[in-house]
CSV table of C-alpha atoms in Angstrom, one decimal:
chain,number,residue,atom,x,y,z
A,16,MET,CA,139.8,148.0,100.5
A,17,ASP,CA,141.4,149.6,103.7
A,18,ALA,CA,144.5,147.5,104.4
A,19,ARG,CA,144.8,148.7,107.9
A,20,PHE,CA,143.8,146.6,111.0
A,21,THR,CA,141.1,147.8,113.3
A,22,ALA,CA,141.9,148.4,116.9
A,23,GLU,CA,139.9,145.4,117.7
A,24,GLN,CA,141.9,143.2,115.2
A,25,ASP,CA,145.2,144.3,116.5
A,26,GLU,CA,144.1,143.6,120.1
A,27,ILE,CA,143.1,140.0,119.2
A,28,ARG,CA,146.4,139.3,117.6
A,29,ARG,CA,148.5,140.8,120.4
A,30,THR,CA,146.6,139.1,123.3
A,31,LEU,CA,146.6,135.7,121.4
A,32,ARG,CA,150.3,136.0,120.7
A,33,GLU,CA,151.0,136.8,124.3
A,34,LEU,CA,149.0,133.9,125.5
A,35,LEU,CA,150.6,131.5,123.1
A,36,THR,CA,154.1,132.5,123.8
A,37,LYS,CA,153.4,131.8,127.5
A,38,ARG,CA,151.6,128.6,127.2
A,39,CYS,CA,152.5,126.9,123.7
A,40,GLY,CA,156.4,127.1,123.6
A,41,PRO,CA,158.2,124.1,122.0
A,42,ARG,CA,158.3,122.1,125.3
A,43,GLU,CA,154.5,122.5,125.9
A,44,LEU,CA,153.7,121.8,122.2
A,45,ARG,CA,155.6,118.5,122.3
A,46,ALA,CA,153.9,117.4,125.6
A,47,ALA,CA,150.5,118.3,124.2
A,48,LEU,CA,151.2,116.1,121.2
A,49,ASP,CA,151.8,113.1,123.5
A,50,THR,CA,148.3,113.5,125.3
A,51,PRO,CA,145.5,111.2,124.2
A,52,GLU,CA,143.6,114.3,122.8
A,53,GLY,CA,146.6,115.5,120.8
A,54,HIS,CA,146.3,119.0,122.4
A,55,ASP,CA,146.3,120.6,125.8
A,56,PRO,CA,142.8,120.9,127.2
A,57,VAL,CA,144.2,123.7,129.6
A,58,LEU,CA,145.2,125.8,126.7
A,59,TRP,CA,142.0,125.1,124.9
A,60,THR,CA,140.0,126.4,128.0
A,61,ALA,CA,142.2,129.5,128.1
A,62,LEU,CA,141.6,130.1,124.4
A,63,ALA,CA,137.8,129.9,125.0
A,64,ASP,CA,137.6,131.7,128.3
A,65,GLN,CA,139.9,134.5,127.9
A,66,LEU,CA,139.5,135.2,124.2
A,67,GLY,CA,136.2,133.6,123.2
A,68,LEU,CA,138.2,132.0,120.2
A,69,PRO,CA,135.7,129.2,119.4
A,70,GLY,CA,132.9,131.6,119.0
A,71,LEU,CA,134.7,134.5,117.6
A,72,ALA,CA,132.8,134.5,114.3
A,73,LEU,CA,129.5,133.4,115.9
A,74,PRO,CA,126.6,135.8,116.5
A,75,GLU,CA,126.1,137.1,120.0
A,76,ALA,CA,122.7,135.5,120.0
A,77,TYR,CA,124.4,132.0,120.2
A,78,GLY,CA,127.0,133.1,122.9
A,79,GLY,CA,129.7,134.2,120.2
A,80,VAL,CA,131.7,137.4,120.1
A,81,GLY,CA,130.0,138.7,116.9
A,82,CYS,CA,133.1,139.0,114.7
A,83,SER,CA,133.4,138.0,111.1
A,84,ALA,CA,135.5,135.4,109.5
A,85,THR,CA,138.1,137.9,108.9
A,86,GLU,CA,138.9,138.1,112.7
A,87,LEU,CA,138.9,134.4,112.8
A,88,ALA,CA,141.3,134.1,110.1
A,89,LEU,CA,143.8,136.8,111.6
A,90,ALA,CA,143.6,134.8,114.9
A,91,CYS,CA,144.6,131.6,113.1
A,92,GLU,CA,147.7,133.3,111.9
A,93,GLU,CA,148.8,133.6,115.5
A,94,THR,CA,147.8,129.9,116.2
A,95,GLY,CA,149.8,128.9,113.0
A,96,ARG,CA,152.9,130.8,114.2
A,97,ALA,CA,153.1,128.6,117.2
A,98,LEU,CA,151.6,125.4,115.4
A,99,ALA,CA,149.1,125.3,118.5
A,100,PRO,CA,147.3,121.9,118.4
A,101,SER,CA,143.7,122.7,119.3
A,102,PRO,CA,140.2,121.8,118.0
A,103,LEU,CA,139.9,125.3,116.7
A,104,LEU,CA,140.0,124.4,113.0
A,105,ALA,CA,137.8,121.2,113.3
A,106,THR,CA,135.3,123.1,115.5
A,107,ALA,CA,135.0,126.8,114.7
A,108,VAL,CA,136.1,126.7,111.0
A,109,LEU,CA,134.7,123.5,109.7
A,110,ALA,CA,131.6,122.4,111.9
A,111,VAL,CA,130.2,125.6,113.5
A,112,PRO,CA,129.4,127.4,110.1
A,113,LEU,CA,127.6,124.3,108.8
A,114,ILE,CA,125.5,124.0,111.8
A,115,LEU,CA,124.8,127.7,111.7
A,116,ALA,CA,123.8,127.5,108.0
A,117,LEU,CA,121.9,124.3,107.9
A,118,GLY,CA,120.7,123.5,111.5
A,119,SER,CA,117.3,123.8,112.7
A,120,ASP,CA,116.6,126.6,115.3
A,121,ALA,CA,116.4,123.9,118.0
A,122,GLN,CA,119.8,122.4,116.9
A,123,ARG,CA,121.4,125.8,116.7
A,124,ALA,CA,120.2,126.7,120.1
A,125,SER,CA,121.3,123.4,121.8
A,126,LEU,CA,124.8,123.3,120.1
A,127,LEU,CA,126.1,126.7,119.1
A,128,PRO,CA,126.3,128.1,122.7
A,129,ARG,CA,128.2,125.2,124.0
A,130,LEU,CA,130.5,125.1,121.0
A,131,ALA,CA,131.1,128.9,121.3
A,132,SER,CA,132.1,128.5,125.0
A,133,GLY,CA,134.6,125.8,124.2
A,134,ALA,CA,132.7,123.3,126.4
A,135,LEU,CA,131.7,121.1,123.4
A,136,THR,CA,134.0,120.4,120.3
A,137,ALA,CA,133.0,119.2,116.9
A,138,ALA,CA,134.5,117.4,114.0
A,139,LEU,CA,133.4,117.2,110.4
A,140,ALA,CA,133.6,113.6,109.1
A,141,VAL,CA,134.0,113.3,105.3
A,142,PRO,CA,134.3,109.8,103.8
A,143,GLY,CA,137.7,108.8,102.4
A,144,THR,CA,140.3,111.3,101.8
A,145,ALA,CA,137.8,113.8,100.1
A,146,LEU,CA,137.9,116.8,102.3
A,147,ALA,CA,139.4,119.0,99.7
A,148,THR,CA,136.9,117.8,97.1
A,149,ALA,CA,133.9,118.2,99.4
A,150,LEU,CA,134.8,121.7,100.1
A,151,ALA,CA,135.2,122.4,96.4
A,152,LEU,CA,138.8,123.4,96.9
A,153,THR,CA,140.4,121.2,94.1
A,154,GLY,CA,137.3,120.5,91.8
A,155,ASP,CA,133.7,120.6,91.4
A,156,ASN,CA,131.7,119.1,94.4
A,157,GLY,CA,129.3,116.6,92.8
A,158,GLY,CA,128.9,114.6,95.9
A,159,GLU,CA,130.5,111.3,94.3
A,160,TRP,CA,133.0,111.3,97.5
A,161,ALA,CA,130.0,110.6,99.6
A,162,GLY,CA,129.6,107.1,98.2
A,163,GLY,CA,127.4,107.8,95.2
A,164,GLY,CA,124.9,104.8,96.1
A,165,ARG,CA,128.0,102.3,95.9
A,166,ALA,CA,129.7,100.5,98.6
A,167,GLY,CA,132.1,102.7,100.5
A,168,GLY,CA,131.8,106.1,102.2
A,169,VAL,CA,129.1,106.5,104.9
A,170,GLN,CA,125.5,105.3,104.0
A,171,ALA,CA,122.4,106.6,105.7
A,172,ARG,CA,119.1,104.9,105.9
A,173,ARG,CA,115.8,105.6,107.6
A,174,ALA,CA,115.0,103.7,110.8
A,175,GLY,CA,111.5,104.5,112.1
A,176,GLU,CA,111.5,108.1,113.0
A,177,GLY,CA,115.2,108.7,112.8
A,178,TRP,CA,118.4,107.6,110.8
A,179,ARG,CA,121.1,105.1,111.1
A,180,LEU,CA,124.6,105.4,109.5
A,181,TYR,CA,127.0,102.7,108.3
A,182,GLY,CA,130.5,103.2,106.9
A,183,GLN,CA,133.8,104.9,107.6
A,184,ALA,CA,135.5,108.2,107.6
A,185,GLU,CA,139.3,108.7,107.4
A,186,GLN,CA,141.4,111.8,108.2
A,187,VAL,CA,138.9,113.3,110.5
A,188,LEU,CA,140.4,116.3,112.1
A,189,ASP,CA,140.1,115.8,115.9
A,190,GLY,CA,137.6,113.2,115.3
A,191,HIS,CA,138.9,111.0,118.3
A,192,SER,CA,138.1,113.5,120.9
A,193,ALA,CA,135.4,115.7,119.5
A,194,GLY,CA,132.1,115.7,121.6
A,195,VAL,CA,129.8,115.7,118.5
A,196,LEU,CA,130.4,114.4,114.9
A,197,LEU,CA,129.2,116.1,112.0
A,198,VAL,CA,129.0,113.2,109.4
A,199,ALA,CA,128.5,113.5,105.6
A,200,ALA,CA,126.5,110.4,104.3
A,201,HIS,CA,125.0,109.4,101.2
A,202,THR,CA,121.3,108.2,100.9
A,203,GLY,CA,118.6,107.6,98.5
A,204,GLY,CA,120.5,105.0,96.3
A,205,TYR,CA,120.8,105.8,92.7
A,206,ALA,CA,117.2,106.9,92.2
A,207,ARG,CA,117.2,109.8,94.6
A,208,SER,CA,120.9,110.1,95.4
A,209,ARG,CA,121.9,112.8,97.7
A,210,THR,CA,124.3,113.7,100.5
A,211,LEU,CA,123.0,114.8,103.9
A,212,LEU,CA,124.8,115.8,107.1
A,213,PHE,CA,124.0,114.2,110.4
A,214,LEU,CA,124.8,114.9,114.0
A,215,VAL,CA,126.2,112.0,116.1
A,216,PRO,CA,127.3,112.2,119.7
A,217,GLY,CA,131.1,111.3,119.8
A,218,GLU,CA,130.5,108.5,122.3
A,219,ALA,CA,127.3,107.2,120.7
A,220,GLN,CA,126.8,103.3,120.7
A,221,GLY,CA,128.4,101.8,117.5
A,222,VAL,CA,130.9,104.6,116.9
A,223,VAL,CA,134.4,103.5,117.0
A,224,ARG,CA,137.2,106.1,117.0
A,225,VAL,CA,141.0,105.5,116.5
A,226,ARG,CA,143.5,108.2,116.6
A,227,GLN,CA,145.7,107.8,113.5
A,228,THR,CA,149.4,108.4,113.1
A,229,ALA,CA,149.6,111.6,111.0
A,230,LEU,CA,152.4,113.0,109.2
A,231,ASP,CA,151.7,116.4,111.0
A,232,ALA,CA,151.3,115.4,114.6
A,233,THR,CA,150.0,119.0,115.3
A,234,ARG,CA,146.9,118.2,113.3
A,235,PRO,CA,145.6,115.2,115.2
A,236,GLN,CA,143.4,113.0,112.8
A,237,ALA,CA,141.2,109.9,113.6
A,238,ARG,CA,139.5,107.0,111.7
A,239,VAL,CA,135.8,107.0,112.6
A,240,GLN,CA,133.7,103.9,112.0
A,241,LEU,CA,130.0,104.0,112.3
A,242,ARG,CA,128.2,100.7,112.7
A,243,GLU,CA,124.4,101.2,112.4
A,244,VAL,CA,124.6,104.3,114.5
A,245,GLU,CA,121.7,106.3,115.5
A,246,ALA,CA,122.0,109.8,114.0
A,247,GLU,CA,120.0,113.2,113.8
A,248,LEU,CA,119.6,114.7,110.5
A,249,LEU,CA,121.0,118.4,110.4
A,250,GLY,CA,118.3,120.6,109.5
A,251,GLU,CA,115.9,119.5,106.7
A,252,GLU,CA,116.1,116.6,104.2
A,253,GLY,CA,115.9,119.1,101.2
A,254,ALA,CA,118.9,121.2,102.4
A,255,ASP,CA,121.5,121.9,99.8
A,256,VAL,CA,124.3,120.3,101.7
A,257,LEU,CA,126.7,120.3,98.8
A,258,GLY,CA,126.2,124.0,98.1
A,259,ALA,CA,126.7,124.8,101.8
A,260,LEU,CA,129.9,122.7,101.9
A,261,ALA,CA,131.3,124.5,98.6
A,262,ALA,CA,130.5,127.9,100.2
A,263,LEU,CA,132.2,127.1,103.2
A,264,GLY,CA,135.3,126.0,101.4
A,265,ASP,CA,136.5,129.5,100.5
A,266,THR,CA,136.3,130.6,104.0
A,267,VAL,CA,138.1,127.5,105.1
A,268,ALA,CA,140.9,128.3,102.5
A,269,ALA,CA,141.3,132.0,103.7
A,270,VAL,CA,141.7,130.8,107.3
A,271,LEU,CA,144.2,128.2,106.4
A,272,ALA,CA,146.0,130.6,104.1
A,273,CYS,CA,146.4,133.0,107.2
A,274,GLU,CA,147.5,130.3,109.3
A,275,ALA,CA,150.0,129.0,106.8
A,276,VAL,CA,151.5,132.5,106.6
A,277,GLY,CA,151.9,132.6,110.3
A,278,ALA,CA,153.8,129.4,110.2
A,279,ALA,CA,156.1,130.5,107.4
A,280,ASP,CA,156.9,133.8,109.0
A,281,ARG,CA,157.8,131.9,112.3
A,282,ALA,CA,159.9,129.3,110.4
A,283,LEU,CA,161.7,132.3,108.7
A,284,GLU,CA,162.2,134.0,112.0
A,285,LEU,CA,163.8,131.1,113.6
A,286,THR,CA,166.2,130.5,110.7
A,287,VAL,CA,167.3,134.2,110.5
A,288,GLU,CA,168.1,134.0,114.3
A,289,TYR,CA,169.9,130.8,113.9
A,290,VAL,CA,172.3,132.1,110.9
A,291,GLY,CA,173.1,135.0,113.0
A,292,GLN,CA,174.5,132.8,115.7
A,293,ARG,CA,176.1,129.9,113.8
A,294,GLU,CA,179.8,130.5,112.8
A,295,GLN,CA,181.5,129.0,109.8
A,296,PHE,CA,185.2,129.9,108.8
A,297,GLY,CA,185.2,132.4,111.8
A,298,ARG,CA,182.1,134.5,110.9
A,299,ALA,CA,178.3,134.1,111.2
A,300,ILE,CA,176.9,132.2,108.2
A,301,GLY,CA,174.2,134.8,107.9
A,302,SER,CA,177.0,137.2,106.7
A,303,PHE,CA,177.6,135.3,103.5
A,304,GLN,CA,176.0,136.6,100.4
A,305,ALA,CA,174.6,133.4,99.3
A,306,VAL,CA,172.7,132.8,102.6
A,307,LYS,CA,171.4,136.4,102.4
A,308,HIS,CA,170.1,135.9,98.9
A,309,ARG,CA,168.3,132.7,99.9
A,310,LEU,CA,166.6,134.2,102.9
A,311,ALA,CA,165.7,137.3,101.0
A,312,ASP,CA,163.9,135.1,98.4
A,313,VAL,CA,162.1,133.4,101.2
A,314,TYR,CA,161.0,136.8,102.8
A,315,VAL,CA,159.7,138.1,99.4
A,316,GLN,CA,157.6,135.0,99.0
A,317,VAL,CA,156.2,135.1,102.6
A,318,GLN,CA,155.2,138.6,102.3
A,319,ALA,CA,153.5,138.0,99.0
A,320,ALA,CA,151.5,135.1,100.5
A,321,ARG,CA,150.8,137.4,103.6
A,322,SER,CA,149.1,140.0,101.1
A,323,ALA,CA,147.1,137.3,99.3
A,324,ALA,CA,146.0,135.8,102.5
A,325,TYR,CA,144.8,139.1,104.2
A,326,TYR,CA,143.0,140.0,101.1
A,327,ALA,CA,141.3,136.7,101.1
A,328,ALA,CA,140.5,136.9,104.8
A,329,TRP,CA,138.8,140.6,104.0
A,330,ALA,CA,137.2,139.2,100.9
A,331,THR,CA,135.4,136.3,102.5
A,332,ALA,CA,133.4,138.7,104.8
A,333,LYS,CA,132.4,140.6,101.6
A,334,GLY,CA,131.1,137.6,99.7
A,335,GLU,CA,134.1,137.5,97.2
A,336,ARG,CA,136.0,134.3,96.7
A,337,ALA,CA,139.8,134.5,96.8
A,338,GLY,CA,140.7,131.8,99.5
A,339,GLY,CA,141.8,129.0,97.1
A,340,LEU,CA,144.4,131.1,95.4
A,341,ALA,CA,145.7,132.5,98.6
A,342,LEU,CA,145.9,129.2,100.2
A,343,ALA,CA,147.9,127.8,97.2
A,344,GLN,CA,150.4,130.7,97.6
A,345,ALA,CA,150.5,130.4,101.3
A,346,LEU,CA,151.2,126.7,101.4
A,347,GLU,CA,154.0,127.0,98.9
A,348,ALA,CA,155.6,129.9,100.9
A,349,LEU,CA,155.3,127.7,103.9
A,350,ARG,CA,156.9,124.8,102.0
A,351,VAL,CA,159.9,127.0,100.9
A,352,ALA,CA,160.4,128.7,104.2
A,353,SER,CA,160.4,125.4,106.1
A,354,ALA,CA,162.7,123.6,103.7
A,355,GLU,CA,165.2,126.3,103.7
A,356,GLY,CA,165.0,126.5,107.4
A,357,ILE,CA,166.0,122.8,107.8
A,358,GLN,CA,168.9,123.3,105.2
A,359,LEU,CA,170.3,126.5,106.7
A,360,HIS,CA,170.1,125.1,110.4
A,361,GLY,CA,172.5,122.4,109.2
A,362,GLY,CA,172.8,119.1,111.1
A,363,ILE,CA,170.5,120.1,114.0
A,364,GLY,CA,167.8,121.1,111.5
A,365,PHE,CA,167.4,117.2,110.5
A,366,THR,CA,167.1,116.2,114.2
A,367,TRP,CA,163.8,115.2,115.9
A,368,GLU,CA,164.6,117.4,118.8
A,369,HIS,CA,164.5,120.6,116.7
A,370,GLN,CA,161.2,122.1,115.9
A,371,ALA,CA,162.2,122.9,112.3
A,372,HIS,CA,160.7,119.6,110.9
A,373,LEU,CA,157.3,120.4,112.6
A,374,TYR,CA,157.0,123.4,110.2
A,375,PHE,CA,157.9,121.4,107.2
A,376,LYS,CA,155.4,118.6,108.3
A,377,ARG,CA,152.7,121.3,108.6
A,378,ALA,CA,153.3,122.4,105.1
A,379,SER,CA,153.2,118.8,103.8
A,380,GLY,CA,150.3,117.7,105.8
A,381,ASP,CA,148.2,120.7,104.8
A,382,GLU,CA,149.0,120.0,101.1
A,383,LEU,CA,147.7,116.5,101.5
A,384,LEU,CA,144.6,117.5,103.3
A,385,PHE,CA,143.5,120.6,101.3
A,386,GLY,CA,145.7,120.6,98.2
A,387,PRO,CA,148.0,120.1,96.6
A,388,VAL,CA,149.0,123.5,95.3
A,389,HIS,CA,148.7,122.8,91.7
A,390,ARG,CA,145.2,121.6,92.0
A,391,LEU,CA,144.3,124.5,94.1
A,392,ARG,CA,145.7,126.8,91.3
A,393,ALA,CA,143.9,124.7,88.6
A,394,ARG,CA,140.6,124.9,90.4
A,395,ALA,CA,140.9,128.8,90.8
A,396,ALA,CA,141.6,129.1,87.2
A,397,GLN,CA,138.5,127.1,86.4
A,398,THR,CA,136.3,128.9,88.5
A,399,ALA,CA,137.6,132.3,86.9
A,400,ARG,CA,137.0,130.6,83.6
A,401,LEU,CA,140.6,131.8,82.8
A,402,PHE,CA,141.2,129.5,79.7
A,403,GLU,CA,137.6,129.1,78.3
A,404,GLY,CA,137.1,130.0,74.9
A,405,ARG,CA,140.6,131.2,74.3
A,406,GLU,CA,143.1,130.0,71.6
A,407,VAL,CA,146.4,128.8,73.0
A,408,ALA,CA,149.5,129.6,70.8
A,409,VAL,CA,151.5,126.5,70.1
């Protein structure tokens, strides 16, 4: 493995950081969170037009840049630093790869160029609170989360030449503003139970979308209700949807790991800057040995998480699976860095006006959506068969 970044990767990171520094400071961030979309449409347009970010990992044949998931993960490290609210995760990381993998030629030609340009956004709607399970990040993806033929989840039934969906999905990232919904639904009852993916226009008749109050406001979420909604099957009926979701999970984890590392690094930067300015007993508190030790421990943890995240980003383009473990380490580093930041900022760190709490909420929110850390590690150990067939000393 060559650990050096290419000139292209360095340029993506540099340009993106400059853009976010200008357009996504603390004031702009809070203003964006208060909009109905939960993000700044002007910033999203800039990310799409100037950097081609939504289509960064899409082939050029569909209007993309033609890079790999590695470049997308490294770009998300910069969006994580700024906690930039945007449909990037929901569109480019969750929905686009599934359309590319499972969609028909006509569906790809119709949707992917618009998604790559940023003109259209998408959201993956998974029933309940089972996104981590569906992506096989915290356990085997057997499809039970989709309803399993029982009441609950989203059910799909044939209606003439098409399909109709009925049910509800919670915690749909950017589901309230997405132009197209990619809905996972159960069909076939008990006899031929299976999970399929369907395309639903965001404003389709029978779709009710309500933005939810989320712990992490920088990741807008929605409750999506589907009441006998006409839907288009993604790809073919025999497609291995559960396999595609599980395969996507490792890439999602690698991207999220890089994003969490960017946030942790920025939280540490803000704390180091503050302890160098705040005085106690006539001297900067950053000069006290106890404070130095605490920040040194955080620095080591962030750097270790960065190494794991970079490896996972590199490995996902090579067909290796290292995302889950890297995500666990990155989320833990972000939680520690943000918690220490709040403590060392003193009284101001606990206020709503300071941005320290936003980083802590990002750590907590991501653990709720994609973790928790101990389950990510347990899943990685299970996948590697770490404890199979071995005696454990008592």
